[in-house]
Short mmCIF file of C-alpha atoms in Angstrom, two decimals:
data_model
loop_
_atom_site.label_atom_id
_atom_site.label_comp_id
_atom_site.label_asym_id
_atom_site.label_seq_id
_atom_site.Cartn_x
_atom_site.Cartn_y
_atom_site.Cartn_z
CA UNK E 1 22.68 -15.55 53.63
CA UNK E 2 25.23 -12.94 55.65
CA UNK E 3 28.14 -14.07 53.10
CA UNK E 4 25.97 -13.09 49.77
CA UNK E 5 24.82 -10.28 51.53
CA UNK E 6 28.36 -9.40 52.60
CA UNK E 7 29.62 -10.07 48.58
CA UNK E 8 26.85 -8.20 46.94
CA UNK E 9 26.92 -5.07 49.49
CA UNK E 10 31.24 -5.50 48.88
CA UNK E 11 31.15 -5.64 44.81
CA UNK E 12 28.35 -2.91 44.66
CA UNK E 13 30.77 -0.45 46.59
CA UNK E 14 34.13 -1.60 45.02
CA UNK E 15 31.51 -0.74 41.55
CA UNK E 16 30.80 2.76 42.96
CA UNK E 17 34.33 3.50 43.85
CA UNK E 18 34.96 2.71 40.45
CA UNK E 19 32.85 4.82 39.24
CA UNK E 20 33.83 7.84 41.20
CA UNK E 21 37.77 6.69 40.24
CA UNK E 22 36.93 6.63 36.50
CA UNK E 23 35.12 10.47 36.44
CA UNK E 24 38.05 11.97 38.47
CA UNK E 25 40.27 10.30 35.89
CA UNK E 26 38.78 12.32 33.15
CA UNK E 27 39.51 15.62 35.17
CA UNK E 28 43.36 15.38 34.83
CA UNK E 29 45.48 15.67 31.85
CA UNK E 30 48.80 13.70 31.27
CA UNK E 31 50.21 15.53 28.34
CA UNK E 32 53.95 14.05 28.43
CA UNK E 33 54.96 16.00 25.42
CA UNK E 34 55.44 19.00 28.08
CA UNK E 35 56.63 17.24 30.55
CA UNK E 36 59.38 16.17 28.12
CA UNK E 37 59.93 19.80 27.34
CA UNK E 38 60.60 20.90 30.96
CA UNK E 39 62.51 18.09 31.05
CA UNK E 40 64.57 19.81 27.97
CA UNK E 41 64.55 22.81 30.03
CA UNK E 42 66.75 21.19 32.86
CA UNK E 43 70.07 21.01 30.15
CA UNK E 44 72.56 23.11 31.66
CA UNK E 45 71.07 24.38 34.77
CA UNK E 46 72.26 23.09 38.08
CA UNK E 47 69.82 20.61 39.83
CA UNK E 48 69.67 19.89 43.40
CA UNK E 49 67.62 17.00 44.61
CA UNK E 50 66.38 17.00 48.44
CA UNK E 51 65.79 13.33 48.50
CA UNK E 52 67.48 10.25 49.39
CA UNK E 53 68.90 9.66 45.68
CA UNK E 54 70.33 12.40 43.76
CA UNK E 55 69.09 13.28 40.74
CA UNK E 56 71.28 11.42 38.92
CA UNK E 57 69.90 8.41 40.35
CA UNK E 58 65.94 9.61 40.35
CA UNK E 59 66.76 10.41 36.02
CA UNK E 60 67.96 6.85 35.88
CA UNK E 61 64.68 5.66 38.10
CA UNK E 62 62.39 7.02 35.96
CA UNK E 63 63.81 6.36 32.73
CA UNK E 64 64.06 2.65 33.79
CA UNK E 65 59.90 2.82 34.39
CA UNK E 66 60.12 4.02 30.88
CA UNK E 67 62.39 1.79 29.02
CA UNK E 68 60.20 -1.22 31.20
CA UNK E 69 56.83 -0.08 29.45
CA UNK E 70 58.62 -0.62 26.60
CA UNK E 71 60.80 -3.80 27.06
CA UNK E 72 59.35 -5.05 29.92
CA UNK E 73 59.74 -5.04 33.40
CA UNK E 74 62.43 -7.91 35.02
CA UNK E 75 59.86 -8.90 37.94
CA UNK E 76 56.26 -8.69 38.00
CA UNK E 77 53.74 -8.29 41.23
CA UNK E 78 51.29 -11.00 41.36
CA UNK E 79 48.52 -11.25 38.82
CA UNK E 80 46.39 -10.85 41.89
CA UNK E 81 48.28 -7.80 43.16
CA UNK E 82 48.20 -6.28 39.75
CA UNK E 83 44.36 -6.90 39.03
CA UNK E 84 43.23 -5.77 42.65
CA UNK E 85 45.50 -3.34 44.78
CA UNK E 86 47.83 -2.50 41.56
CA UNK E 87 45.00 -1.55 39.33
CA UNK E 88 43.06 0.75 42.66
CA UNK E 89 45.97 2.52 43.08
CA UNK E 90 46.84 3.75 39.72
CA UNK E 91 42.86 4.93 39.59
CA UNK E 92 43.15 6.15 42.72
CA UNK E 93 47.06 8.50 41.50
CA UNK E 94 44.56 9.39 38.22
CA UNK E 95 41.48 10.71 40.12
CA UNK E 96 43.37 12.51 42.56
CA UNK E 97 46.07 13.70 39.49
CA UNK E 98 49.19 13.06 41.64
CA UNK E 99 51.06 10.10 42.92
CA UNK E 100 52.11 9.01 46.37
CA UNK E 101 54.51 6.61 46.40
CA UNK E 102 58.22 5.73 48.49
CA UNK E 103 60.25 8.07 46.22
CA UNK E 104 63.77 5.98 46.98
CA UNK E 105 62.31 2.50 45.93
CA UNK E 106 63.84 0.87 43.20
CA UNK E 107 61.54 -0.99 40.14
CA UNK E 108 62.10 -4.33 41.25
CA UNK E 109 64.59 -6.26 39.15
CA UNK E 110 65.69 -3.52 37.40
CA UNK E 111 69.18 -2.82 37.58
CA UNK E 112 71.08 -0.61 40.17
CA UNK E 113 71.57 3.04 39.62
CA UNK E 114 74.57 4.21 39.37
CA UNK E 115 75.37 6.98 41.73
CA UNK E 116 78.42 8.10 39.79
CA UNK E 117 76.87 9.09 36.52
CA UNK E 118 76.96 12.74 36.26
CA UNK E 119 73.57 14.42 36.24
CA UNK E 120 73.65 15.64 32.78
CA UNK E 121 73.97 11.85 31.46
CA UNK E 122 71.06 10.81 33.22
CA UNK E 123 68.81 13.84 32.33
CA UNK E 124 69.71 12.99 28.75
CA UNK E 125 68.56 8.67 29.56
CA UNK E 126 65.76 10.22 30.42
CA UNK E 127 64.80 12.22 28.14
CA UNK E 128 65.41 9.67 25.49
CA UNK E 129 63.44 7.16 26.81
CA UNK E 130 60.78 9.49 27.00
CA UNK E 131 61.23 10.61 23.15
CA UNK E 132 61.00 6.78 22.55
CA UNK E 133 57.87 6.18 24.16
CA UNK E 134 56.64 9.38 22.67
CA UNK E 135 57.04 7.79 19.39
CA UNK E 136 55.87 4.19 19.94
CA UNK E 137 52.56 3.56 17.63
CA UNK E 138 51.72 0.45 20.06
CA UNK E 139 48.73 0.91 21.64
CA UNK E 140 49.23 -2.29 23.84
CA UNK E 141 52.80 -2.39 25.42
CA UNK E 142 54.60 -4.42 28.39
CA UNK E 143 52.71 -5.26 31.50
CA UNK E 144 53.61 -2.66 34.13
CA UNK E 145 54.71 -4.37 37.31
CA UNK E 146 52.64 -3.20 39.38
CA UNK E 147 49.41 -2.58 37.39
CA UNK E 148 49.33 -5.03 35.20
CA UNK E 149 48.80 -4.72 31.59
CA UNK E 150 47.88 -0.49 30.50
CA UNK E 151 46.79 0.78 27.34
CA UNK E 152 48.92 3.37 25.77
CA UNK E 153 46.99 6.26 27.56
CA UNK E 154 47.04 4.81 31.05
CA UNK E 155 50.78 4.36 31.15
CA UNK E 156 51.08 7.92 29.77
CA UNK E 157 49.14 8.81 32.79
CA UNK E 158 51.37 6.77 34.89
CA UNK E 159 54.22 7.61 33.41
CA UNK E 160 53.29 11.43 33.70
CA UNK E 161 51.88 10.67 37.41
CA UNK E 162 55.27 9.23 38.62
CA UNK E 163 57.81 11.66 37.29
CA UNK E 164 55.95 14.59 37.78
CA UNK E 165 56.21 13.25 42.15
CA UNK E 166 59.65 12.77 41.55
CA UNK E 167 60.52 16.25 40.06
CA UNK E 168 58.29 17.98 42.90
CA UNK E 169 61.63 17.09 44.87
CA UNK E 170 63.81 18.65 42.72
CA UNK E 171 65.54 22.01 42.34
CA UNK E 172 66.57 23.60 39.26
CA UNK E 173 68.68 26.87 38.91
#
């Protein structure tokens, strides 16, 4: 009797956290179309990055999350992982409308960055692969590797949710 007790009073809570995620979600707006145009902005003006990669290397990062919505991702998380802890967390990044995550961790099987291509290059990959997902009718693209499968919407959000971190350490002049 303790165990169904225990399941019932654990599934009605994971239910109402849900619930709570899936309001805050609706707060937030993940309009990548801007983001690409401050993104635009950056051409020409000196950027300083006070993280562990430069931003060379954080461009490349987060035009390889990108290009892996669209062509997949090398390694995936366990479906597990992705249905349970992948799937909280990007609720938990929408609700709150910012992500927290190691900012110098490579996508897992994607290749290495490449610390000698000039800033400018990269900020151009970048921007690219956003234009490209900008433009891609799919509603239903590659599983992400750590959330699993996202509509189109969701991976704007996360999309939106992880570059936006990464530019917070960033300095443009």
């Amino acid at each position: 009797m303790q165990r169904r007790t225990f399941l019932l009073g654990s599934t009605a809570l994971i239910a109402v956290s849900g619930l709570g995620l899936a309001a805050g979600k609706a707060l937030h707006t993940y309009d990548l179309a801007t983001l690409l145009q401050q993104l635009q902005a950056f051409r020409g003006k000196e950027i300083k990055h006070s993280g562990a990669w430069s931003a060379s290397e954080v461009f490349q990062h987060c035009a390889q999350s990108i290009a892996g919505s669209l062509d997949g991702y090398p390694e995936q998380k366990s479906p597990l992982f992705q249905l349970s802890i992948g799937k909280l967390a990007l609720s938990t990044f929408q609700a709150a409308g910012a992500m927290r995550h190691p900012l110098a961790e490579p996508i897992p099987g994607m290749a290495v960055l490449n610390s000698q291509l000039p800033t400018a290059q990269a900020l151009e990959l970048l921007i690219s692969q956003l234009e490209r997902f900008l433009q891609n009718t799919d509603e239903m693209l590659q599983p992400h590797f750590a959330y699993g499968t996202l509509s189109k919407s969701n991976y704007q959000a996360a999309h939106w949710l992880h570059i936006s971190q990464h530019l917070s350490e960033l300095t443009v002049t």
